[in-house]
Amino acid sequence: MNRFDQSKSKVRAVQNWARPVLPDWPEFEPTNFTSALDLIAKQIEPYLSDTSSKAITLHRPNEVLSQLRNIGDLGDPNLILQAFIELVLRTGVNLTSRQYMARQFSSVVPVSAAIDALLAMAPQPASFFEVGPLPNAADKLLHKEFSRLLNWPEETGTLIVTSGGSLANITALLAARNSTFDQCWTHGLPRGLKPMIAMGADAHYSLERAVGIIGLGTDNILRLPLNERRQICPIQAARLLDEAHAAGRRVFCLVASAGATATGAIDPLEELAHITAEREIWFHVDAAHSGAFLLSDDLRPRVAGLEKADSFCLDAHKTLFVPALCTLLFYRNAAAADRAFQQEAPYVFGEAHDEMVLFESGARNFECTKRASALNLWLTWAMYGRRLFERKLDYIVAITQRAHDLIAAAPDFVALHQPESNILCFRHCPPGLPQQRANYFQDELHRRLREDGSIFLSRLSLDGVSALRLVVMNHQITENDIQAMLAGVRAMGNQILKDWAQDGEHAA
Ligand SMILES: *Cc1c(COP(=O)(O)O)cnc(C)c1O
């Protein structure tokens, strides 16, 4: 480019700057929001109302890939949106189906989902008070309500809202580690002290992950044996802790479950709180599943001892029926919350003594940008009261107990445990089922039922025993639906035995 061209382009740039052509942004028209919501509303109403529809329809990965690609190829934005909404409702899991009995995903209180759309358009990023005042205020109000239920003096504990039980667990382990080992955040784990974390054999996988992530090494997990109800056995736990101590190990944290993912078992929290307090071990309870029992007068005694934990988490997106992710992480002593993350970042956190900075959660949770999910919970609670959660929890727990009683009374079914929450593992063992194929039979039942789509249960293996797993998250499931499920399992079992008999004849 010669000098003449250069100066000309400079002049043009200046002219453009002086008289900008305002671009057209039809994509950002506010009316797009309301018309999209209208479209969604039209399709979601019949979807939510039809509780008899299938819980899932299995798809092949390639089929899903091409369906999504085809929608993208439609060209016209309105057609794409319309087809996309249809596809969402056709794939995935239908949580309002009365055949959905498989997993811990919760159907949500409708209004709590609707405000997700509001908070997406008018966000309140929740780590920072300046831009997210309301979620930070909601944290405090929720903490107050829970403190009352826990019999905690209001001013001593604290509540951090974070994105999922997995993240809450690692955050609590960091607080435990940094509270025990003073210089750990800056210098790393002390080498000579051989630190360990104790947890039950059924602890959620996120805890083993957390141990790996925080640099402790998963070999340094002290696995605590379970009793026949799949709870940590306190006597054995105390013995193992003392043995580890005698061997020069520093067990600095014990993790219990309140509502283990597999069976819903609740560890003996009171006794474990006592054992850990005596030995100056941080007591964390993974109450992601059943911590919500605090909200029910009838169920609260089941989680007695939770108030003695140094920290515990509770997944509101599971058993408080608000959109994912919304996890509450409680600390009995507020100061401990500051120890999980200790780095300074003045560009985001400002001055440490600033009134706003003290009020906001940013320094105490993992996330930088964070959903204002405390608001979904606060609003639902404010509109309908604790009673809504209590009624639904009581109901789904009662139906699960009823399922247990029906199963226990049936000669061809075996319940593997008394349900402690809304989870029940059981086996179908019809006459004529060869003992050596009983495990494989459960797996085959699960596979065929899921493929058929009429009943959606999950499956698991407990110490080498395969079982079906019932999880009641939908309050519209009745005893009739449980009866229908058992009849469906029976019919499928019959079919499998028939097929096996035929195969046997072929083989012979
Ligand atoms: C679901 C669950 C978790 C994990 O929580 P996410 O919110 O899915 O990350 C951890 N522990 C228990 C006991 C759970 O049930």
Coordinates of C-alpha atoms and ligand atoms in Angstrom, one line a residue:
M1 CA 0.0 0.0 0.0
N2 CA 1.5 3.4 -0.9
R3 CA 1.3 6.5 1.2
F4 CA -1.5 7.9 -0.8
D5 CA -3.8 4.9 -0.3
Q6 CA -2.9 4.8 3.4
S7 CA -4.0 8.4 4.0
K8 CA -7.2 7.8 2.0
S9 CA -8.1 4.8 4.1
K10 CA -7.5 6.7 7.2
V11 CA -9.8 9.4 6.1
R12 CA -12.5 6.9 5.3
A13 CA -12.1 5.3 8.7
V14 CA -12.6 8.7 10.4
Q15 CA -15.7 9.3 8.2
N16 CA -17.2 5.9 9.2
W17 CA -16.6 6.7 12.8
A18 CA -18.2 10.1 12.5
R19 CA -21.3 8.8 10.7
P20 CA -21.9 5.2 11.9
V21 CA -24.5 3.2 10.0
L22 CA -26.7 1.7 12.8
P23 CA -26.8 -2.0 12.2
D24 CA -30.1 -3.8 12.2
W25 CA -30.5 -6.5 15.0
P26 CA -33.8 -8.2 14.4
E27 CA -32.5 -11.3 16.3
F28 CA -32.5 -9.2 19.6
E29 CA -36.1 -7.9 19.3
P30 CA -37.7 -8.3 22.7
T31 CA -40.9 -9.6 21.1
N32 CA -38.8 -12.7 20.1
F33 CA -38.7 -13.7 23.7
T34 CA -42.5 -13.6 24.3
S35 CA -43.3 -15.2 21.0
A36 CA -40.9 -18.1 21.7
L37 CA -42.4 -18.5 25.2
D38 CA -45.9 -18.6 23.5
L39 CA -44.7 -21.4 21.2
I40 CA -43.2 -23.3 24.2
A41 CA -46.4 -22.8 26.3
K42 CA -48.6 -24.3 23.5
Q43 CA -46.6 -27.5 23.4
I44 CA -45.6 -27.9 27.0
E45 CA -49.2 -27.8 28.4
P46 CA -50.4 -31.0 26.7
Y47 CA -47.0 -32.6 27.4
L48 CA -47.2 -32.0 31.1
S49 CA -50.8 -32.9 31.4
D50 CA -50.5 -36.3 29.8
T51 CA -49.2 -38.4 32.8
S52 CA -49.8 -41.7 31.0
S53 CA -47.2 -41.1 28.3
K54 CA -44.0 -43.1 28.2
A55 CA -41.2 -42.0 30.5
I56 CA -38.5 -42.6 27.9
T57 CA -38.1 -43.6 24.3
L58 CA -34.7 -45.0 23.5
H59 CA -32.9 -43.6 20.5
R60 CA -29.8 -44.7 18.7
P61 CA -27.0 -42.0 18.8
N62 CA -26.9 -41.7 15.0
E63 CA -30.6 -41.2 14.8
V64 CA -30.5 -38.4 17.3
L65 CA -27.5 -36.8 15.6
S66 CA -29.3 -36.8 12.2
Q67 CA -32.6 -35.5 13.7
L68 CA -30.8 -32.6 15.3
R69 CA -28.8 -31.9 12.1
N70 CA -32.0 -32.0 10.0
I71 CA -33.6 -29.4 12.2
G72 CA -30.6 -27.2 11.8
D73 CA -30.9 -27.6 8.0
L74 CA -34.5 -26.3 7.9
G75 CA -33.2 -22.8 7.3
D76 CA -36.2 -20.7 8.5
P77 CA -35.7 -19.6 12.1
N78 CA -39.3 -20.1 13.1
L79 CA -39.5 -23.6 11.6
I80 CA -36.2 -24.5 13.4
L81 CA -37.6 -23.3 16.7
Q82 CA -40.9 -25.1 16.3
A83 CA -39.2 -28.4 15.3
F84 CA -36.7 -28.0 18.1
I85 CA -39.3 -27.7 20.8
E86 CA -41.0 -30.8 19.4
L87 CA -37.7 -32.7 19.4
V88 CA -36.9 -31.8 23.0
L89 CA -40.3 -33.1 24.1
R90 CA -39.9 -36.3 22.1
T91 CA -36.4 -37.2 23.3
G92 CA -35.1 -37.3 26.8
V93 CA -37.0 -38.3 29.9
N94 CA -40.6 -37.4 30.7
L95 CA -40.5 -36.6 34.4
T96 CA -44.3 -36.2 34.7
S97 CA -45.0 -39.7 33.3
R98 CA -46.4 -42.1 35.9
Q99 CA -44.1 -44.7 34.5
Y100 CA -41.0 -42.7 35.4
M101 CA -39.6 -44.6 38.4
A102 CA -35.9 -44.7 37.5
R103 CA -33.8 -41.8 38.7
Q104 CA -33.4 -38.9 41.0
F105 CA -34.2 -36.2 38.4
S106 CA -37.2 -34.3 39.7
S107 CA -40.3 -32.9 38.0
V108 CA -40.2 -29.3 39.1
V109 CA -42.8 -26.9 40.5
P110 CA -43.9 -25.1 37.3
V111 CA -43.4 -21.6 38.5
S112 CA -39.9 -22.3 39.6
A113 CA -39.1 -23.3 36.0
A114 CA -40.8 -20.3 34.5
I115 CA -38.7 -17.9 36.4
D116 CA -35.6 -19.5 34.9
A117 CA -36.7 -17.8 31.7
L118 CA -37.1 -14.5 33.5
L119 CA -33.7 -14.9 35.1
A120 CA -32.1 -15.7 31.8
M121 CA -33.3 -12.5 30.3
A122 CA -32.8 -10.4 33.4
P123 CA -29.9 -12.2 35.1
Q124 CA -28.6 -11.7 38.6
P125 CA -25.2 -13.3 38.5
A126 CA -25.2 -14.7 41.9
S127 CA -21.5 -14.6 43.0
F128 CA -21.4 -10.9 43.1
F129 CA -23.7 -8.6 45.0
E130 CA -23.3 -5.6 42.8
V131 CA -24.9 -7.4 39.8
G132 CA -26.8 -10.1 41.7
P133 CA -28.2 -8.6 44.9
L134 CA -31.4 -10.8 45.1
P135 CA -29.8 -14.3 45.1
N136 CA -27.4 -13.2 47.8
A137 CA -30.3 -11.9 49.9
A138 CA -32.2 -15.1 49.2
D139 CA -29.2 -17.1 50.6
K140 CA -29.6 -15.3 53.9
L141 CA -33.3 -15.8 54.1
L142 CA -33.1 -19.5 53.2
H143 CA -30.3 -19.9 55.8
K144 CA -32.6 -18.4 58.4
E145 CA -35.4 -20.9 57.6
F146 CA -33.0 -23.8 57.7
S147 CA -31.3 -22.6 60.9
R148 CA -34.7 -22.8 62.6
L149 CA -35.3 -26.3 61.4
L150 CA -31.8 -27.3 62.5
N151 CA -32.0 -25.6 65.8
W152 CA -28.9 -23.6 64.9
P153 CA -28.3 -20.2 66.3
E154 CA -28.9 -18.0 63.3
E155 CA -25.7 -16.0 63.3
T156 CA -23.2 -18.9 63.7
G157 CA -23.7 -21.0 60.5
T158 CA -23.8 -20.1 56.9
L159 CA -25.3 -21.3 53.6
I160 CA -23.5 -21.3 50.2
V161 CA -25.6 -22.0 47.1
T162 CA -23.7 -23.9 44.5
S163 CA -24.1 -25.9 41.3
G164 CA -24.6 -29.5 42.2
G165 CA -23.9 -32.0 45.0
S166 CA -20.7 -33.0 43.3
L167 CA -19.3 -29.4 43.5
A168 CA -20.7 -29.0 47.1
N169 CA -18.9 -32.1 48.2
I170 CA -15.5 -31.0 46.8
T171 CA -16.0 -27.5 48.3
A172 CA -16.7 -29.0 51.7
L173 CA -13.6 -31.3 51.5
L174 CA -11.5 -28.3 50.6
A175 CA -12.9 -26.4 53.7
A176 CA -12.1 -29.5 55.8
R177 CA -8.6 -29.9 54.4
N178 CA -7.7 -26.2 54.7
S179 CA -9.1 -26.0 58.2
T180 CA -7.0 -28.9 59.3
F181 CA -3.8 -28.1 57.5
D182 CA -3.1 -24.4 57.9
Q183 CA -0.7 -23.7 55.1
C184 CA -2.2 -26.2 52.7
W185 CA -3.6 -23.7 50.2
T186 CA -0.2 -22.1 49.5
H187 CA 2.2 -24.9 50.4
G188 CA 0.3 -28.0 49.4
L189 CA -0.5 -31.0 51.5
P190 CA 1.9 -31.8 54.3
R191 CA 4.0 -34.8 53.3
G192 CA 4.9 -36.2 56.7
L193 CA 1.3 -36.3 58.1
K194 CA -0.2 -39.0 55.7
P195 CA -3.7 -37.4 55.6
M196 CA -6.8 -39.6 54.9
I197 CA -10.5 -39.2 54.4
A198 CA -13.0 -41.8 55.7
M199 CA -16.2 -42.7 53.9
G200 CA -18.7 -45.5 53.5
A201 CA -18.5 -48.1 50.8
D202 CA -21.7 -46.6 49.1
A203 CA -20.5 -43.0 49.1
H204 CA -21.4 -41.1 45.9
Y205 CA -18.7 -41.3 43.2
S206 CA -18.2 -37.5 43.4
L207 CA -16.5 -37.9 46.8
E208 CA -13.8 -40.3 45.5
R209 CA -13.4 -37.8 42.6
A210 CA -13.0 -35.0 45.0
V211 CA -10.3 -36.8 46.9
G212 CA -8.4 -37.3 43.6
I213 CA -8.9 -33.6 42.7
I214 CA -7.8 -32.1 45.9
G215 CA -4.5 -34.0 45.6
L216 CA -5.0 -36.4 48.5
G217 CA -4.8 -39.6 46.4
T218 CA -7.7 -42.0 46.3
D219 CA -5.5 -44.7 47.9
N220 CA -5.8 -42.5 51.0
I221 CA -9.5 -43.1 51.4
L222 CA -10.4 -45.1 54.5
R223 CA -13.3 -47.2 53.4
L224 CA -15.8 -47.8 56.2
P225 CA -17.7 -51.1 56.2
L226 CA -21.5 -51.1 56.0
N227 CA -24.1 -53.0 58.1
E228 CA -26.9 -55.1 56.6
R229 CA -28.9 -51.9 56.1
R230 CA -26.0 -50.5 54.1
Q231 CA -25.2 -47.8 56.7
I232 CA -21.8 -47.1 58.0
C233 CA -21.3 -49.2 61.1
P234 CA -20.3 -46.8 63.9
I235 CA -18.5 -49.4 66.0
Q236 CA -16.4 -50.5 63.1
A237 CA -15.8 -46.9 62.0
A238 CA -14.5 -46.0 65.4
R239 CA -12.2 -49.0 65.4
L240 CA -10.8 -48.2 62.0
L241 CA -10.2 -44.6 62.8
D242 CA -8.3 -45.5 65.9
E243 CA -6.3 -48.1 64.0
A244 CA -5.4 -45.5 61.4
H245 CA -4.4 -43.1 64.1
A246 CA -2.2 -45.7 65.8
A247 CA -0.6 -46.4 62.4
G248 CA 0.4 -42.7 62.2
R249 CA -2.2 -41.6 59.7
R250 CA -4.1 -38.3 60.1
V251 CA -7.8 -39.0 59.2
F252 CA -9.0 -35.4 59.0
C253 CA -12.5 -35.8 57.6
L254 CA -15.3 -38.4 57.7
V255 CA -18.0 -38.3 55.1
A256 CA -21.4 -39.9 55.8
S257 CA -24.5 -40.1 53.5
A258 CA -28.0 -39.1 54.2
G259 CA -29.8 -40.8 51.4
A260 CA -27.1 -42.9 49.7
T261 CA -27.7 -42.8 45.9
A262 CA -27.9 -46.6 45.6
T263 CA -30.5 -47.4 48.3
G264 CA -31.4 -44.1 50.0
A265 CA -29.7 -45.4 53.2
I266 CA -29.1 -42.9 55.9
D267 CA -26.0 -43.4 58.0
P268 CA -26.2 -43.1 61.8
L269 CA -25.5 -39.4 61.9
E270 CA -25.7 -38.8 65.7
E271 CA -23.3 -41.6 66.5
L272 CA -20.8 -40.6 63.7
A273 CA -21.0 -36.9 64.9
H274 CA -20.0 -38.1 68.3
I275 CA -17.2 -40.3 67.1
T276 CA -15.8 -37.5 64.9
A277 CA -16.1 -34.8 67.5
E278 CA -14.2 -36.9 70.0
R279 CA -11.3 -37.3 67.6
E280 CA -11.4 -33.8 66.1
I281 CA -12.3 -35.0 62.7
W282 CA -14.3 -32.8 60.3
F283 CA -17.8 -34.4 59.8
H284 CA -19.3 -33.8 56.4
V285 CA -22.7 -35.3 55.4
D286 CA -23.5 -35.8 51.8
A287 CA -27.3 -35.2 52.2
A288 CA -27.8 -34.3 48.6
H289 CA -30.7 -36.7 48.4
S290 CA -32.4 -36.7 51.9
G291 CA -31.3 -33.4 53.4
A292 CA -34.6 -32.1 52.3
F293 CA -36.3 -34.3 55.0
L294 CA -35.5 -31.3 57.3
L295 CA -38.6 -29.7 55.8
S296 CA -41.0 -32.4 56.8
D297 CA -42.1 -32.7 60.5
D298 CA -42.6 -36.5 60.0
L299 CA -39.3 -37.1 58.1
R300 CA -37.0 -34.8 60.0
P301 CA -36.2 -37.3 62.7
R302 CA -34.7 -39.6 60.0
V303 CA -31.9 -37.1 59.5
A304 CA -31.3 -36.2 63.2
G305 CA -27.7 -35.4 63.7
L306 CA -27.4 -33.4 60.5
E307 CA -27.3 -30.3 62.8
K308 CA -24.0 -31.6 64.3
A309 CA -22.2 -31.9 61.0
D310 CA -19.4 -29.4 60.3
S311 CA -20.8 -29.2 56.7
F312 CA -23.6 -30.9 54.7
C313 CA -25.1 -30.4 51.3
L314 CA -28.6 -30.8 50.0
D315 CA -29.7 -30.9 46.3
A316 CA -32.7 -28.7 46.0
H317 CA -33.0 -29.8 42.4
K318 CA -33.6 -33.3 43.5
T319 CA -35.9 -33.4 46.5
L320 CA -37.0 -29.7 46.7
F321 CA -38.4 -29.8 43.1
V322 CA -36.7 -26.8 41.6
P323 CA -34.7 -26.6 38.3
A324 CA -31.2 -28.0 38.2
L325 CA -28.7 -27.0 39.4
C326 CA -29.5 -25.7 42.9
T327 CA -27.5 -27.1 45.8
L328 CA -27.3 -25.8 49.3
L329 CA -24.1 -26.3 51.2
F330 CA -24.3 -25.6 54.9
Y331 CA -21.5 -24.9 57.4
R332 CA -22.1 -25.1 61.1
N333 CA -19.4 -22.4 61.6
A334 CA -19.5 -19.6 59.1
A335 CA -15.8 -18.9 59.3
A336 CA -15.1 -22.4 57.8
A337 CA -16.7 -21.3 54.6
D338 CA -14.0 -18.8 54.0
R339 CA -11.3 -21.5 54.1
A340 CA -12.5 -23.5 51.1
F341 CA -11.0 -21.0 48.6
Q342 CA -8.4 -18.7 49.9
Q343 CA -7.0 -16.9 46.9
E344 CA -7.2 -13.1 46.6
A345 CA -8.6 -11.6 43.4
P346 CA -9.1 -7.9 44.0
Y347 CA -10.4 -7.4 40.5
V348 CA -13.5 -9.4 41.3
F349 CA -13.8 -9.5 45.1
G350 CA -12.9 -5.9 45.9
E351 CA -12.0 -4.8 49.4
A352 CA -12.4 -7.6 52.0
H353 CA -14.2 -5.3 54.4
D354 CA -16.6 -3.9 51.9
E355 CA -20.2 -4.4 53.1
M356 CA -21.2 -5.8 49.7
V357 CA -18.3 -8.1 49.4
L358 CA -19.0 -9.5 52.8
F359 CA -22.6 -10.1 51.8
E360 CA -21.9 -11.9 48.5
S361 CA -21.0 -15.6 48.0
G362 CA -18.3 -15.2 45.3
A363 CA -15.3 -15.9 47.6
R364 CA -16.9 -18.9 49.1
N365 CA -18.3 -20.8 46.1
F366 CA -16.4 -22.4 43.2
E367 CA -18.3 -20.6 40.4
C368 CA -17.4 -17.2 39.0
T369 CA -20.5 -16.7 36.9
K370 CA -23.3 -18.4 38.9
R371 CA -26.9 -19.0 38.3
A372 CA -29.3 -17.3 40.6
S373 CA -30.8 -20.6 41.6
A374 CA -31.4 -19.6 45.2
L375 CA -34.2 -17.5 43.8
N376 CA -36.1 -20.4 42.2
L377 CA -36.2 -22.0 45.7
W378 CA -36.9 -18.9 47.6
L379 CA -39.8 -17.9 45.4
T380 CA -41.4 -21.4 45.4
W381 CA -41.1 -21.4 49.2
A382 CA -42.5 -17.9 49.5
M383 CA -45.4 -18.6 47.3
Y384 CA -46.5 -22.0 48.6
G385 CA -44.7 -22.3 52.0
R386 CA -42.7 -25.2 53.5
R387 CA -45.9 -27.3 53.5
L388 CA -45.6 -27.9 49.7
F389 CA -42.2 -29.6 50.0
E390 CA -43.4 -31.4 53.1
R391 CA -46.5 -32.8 51.4
K392 CA -44.7 -34.0 48.4
L393 CA -41.8 -35.5 50.4
D394 CA -44.2 -37.3 52.7
Y395 CA -46.2 -38.6 49.8
I396 CA -43.3 -40.0 47.7
V397 CA -41.8 -41.6 50.8
A398 CA -45.1 -43.1 51.7
I399 CA -45.7 -44.5 48.2
T400 CA -42.2 -46.1 48.3
Q401 CA -43.0 -47.7 51.6
R402 CA -46.3 -49.0 50.0
A403 CA -44.3 -50.4 47.1
H404 CA -42.0 -52.2 49.6
D405 CA -45.0 -53.7 51.4
L406 CA -46.6 -54.9 48.1
I407 CA -43.2 -56.4 47.1
A408 CA -42.7 -58.1 50.5
A409 CA -46.1 -59.6 50.2
A410 CA -45.6 -61.0 46.7
P411 CA -44.0 -64.5 46.6
D412 CA -42.2 -63.8 43.4
F413 CA -40.6 -60.5 44.5
V414 CA -37.9 -59.7 47.0
A415 CA -37.2 -56.3 48.6
L416 CA -33.5 -55.9 49.4
H417 CA -34.1 -53.4 52.2
Q418 CA -36.7 -51.3 54.0
P419 CA -36.8 -47.9 52.2
E420 CA -35.4 -45.0 54.2
S421 CA -36.4 -42.5 51.6
N422 CA -38.0 -42.7 48.2
I423 CA -35.6 -45.3 46.8
L424 CA -36.2 -49.1 46.9
C425 CA -34.1 -51.9 45.4
F426 CA -35.8 -55.2 44.7
R427 CA -35.6 -58.4 42.6
H428 CA -38.1 -60.4 40.6
C429 CA -37.6 -64.1 41.2
P430 CA -40.5 -66.0 39.6
P431 CA -40.8 -69.8 40.0
G432 CA -38.8 -71.6 37.4
L433 CA -35.9 -69.0 37.4
P434 CA -32.7 -70.9 37.7
Q435 CA -30.7 -69.6 40.7
Q436 CA -27.5 -69.2 38.8
R437 CA -29.2 -66.9 36.3
A438 CA -31.0 -64.8 38.9
N439 CA -28.5 -61.9 38.5
Y440 CA -28.5 -61.9 34.7
F441 CA -32.4 -62.1 34.8
Q442 CA -32.6 -58.7 36.6
D443 CA -30.3 -57.1 34.1
E444 CA -32.3 -58.6 31.2
L445 CA -35.5 -57.4 32.8
H446 CA -34.1 -53.9 33.1
R447 CA -32.8 -53.9 29.5
R448 CA -36.1 -55.1 28.0
L449 CA -38.4 -52.9 30.1
R450 CA -36.4 -49.9 29.1
E451 CA -36.4 -50.8 25.5
D452 CA -40.1 -51.4 25.6
G453 CA -40.5 -48.0 27.2
S454 CA -43.6 -48.9 29.3
I455 CA -41.8 -49.0 32.6
F456 CA -38.7 -47.0 33.4
L457 CA -36.7 -48.4 36.4
S458 CA -33.0 -48.2 37.1
R459 CA -30.7 -51.1 37.8
L460 CA -27.8 -51.6 40.1
S461 CA -25.5 -54.2 41.6
L462 CA -25.0 -54.4 45.4
D463 CA -22.0 -56.5 46.4
G464 CA -22.5 -58.6 43.3
V465 CA -26.3 -58.9 43.6
S466 CA -28.2 -57.4 40.7
A467 CA -31.4 -55.6 41.4
L468 CA -34.0 -53.3 40.0
R469 CA -34.2 -49.8 41.6
L470 CA -37.4 -47.8 42.1
V471 CA -37.1 -44.1 42.7
V472 CA -40.4 -42.2 43.2
M473 CA -39.9 -38.5 42.3
N474 CA -43.3 -37.9 40.7
H475 CA -46.1 -37.1 43.1
Q476 CA -48.7 -38.3 40.6
I477 CA -47.6 -41.9 40.9
T478 CA -50.2 -43.9 42.9
E479 CA -50.5 -47.3 44.4
N480 CA -52.2 -48.4 41.1
D481 CA -49.1 -47.4 39.2
I482 CA -46.9 -49.4 41.5
Q483 CA -49.3 -52.4 41.0
A484 CA -49.1 -51.9 37.2
M485 CA -45.3 -51.7 37.3
L486 CA -45.1 -55.0 39.2
A487 CA -47.5 -56.6 36.8
G488 CA -45.5 -55.3 33.9
V489 CA -42.2 -56.6 35.4
R490 CA -44.0 -60.0 35.9
A491 CA -45.2 -60.1 32.3
M492 CA -41.7 -59.3 31.0
G493 CA -40.2 -61.9 33.3
N494 CA -42.6 -64.5 31.9
Q495 CA -41.5 -63.6 28.4
I496 CA -37.8 -63.8 29.2
L497 CA -38.3 -67.3 30.8
K498 CA -40.3 -68.4 27.7
D499 CA -37.6 -67.1 25.4
W500 CA -34.9 -68.9 27.5
A501 CA -36.9 -72.1 27.4
Q502 CA -37.2 -71.9 23.6
D503 CA -33.5 -71.1 23.3
G504 CA -32.8 -74.1 25.5
E505 CA -34.8 -76.3 23.2
H506 CA -33.0 -74.9 20.2
A507 CA -29.7 -75.6 21.8
A508 CA -30.7 -79.1 22.8
Ligands
LIG1 C1 -27.0 -36.8 43.2 C2 -26.1 -37.0 44.3 C3 -24.8 -36.4 44.3 C4 -24.4 -35.6 43.1 O1 -25.1 -34.4 43.0 P1 -25.2 -33.6 41.6 O2 -26.1 -32.5 42.0 O3 -25.8 -34.5 40.6 O4 -23.8 -33.1 41.3 C5 -24.0 -36.6 45.4 N1 -24.4 -37.3 46.4 C6 -25.6 -38.0 46.4 C7 -25.9 -38.8 47.6 C8 -26.5 -37.8 45.4 O5 -27.6 -38.5 45.4

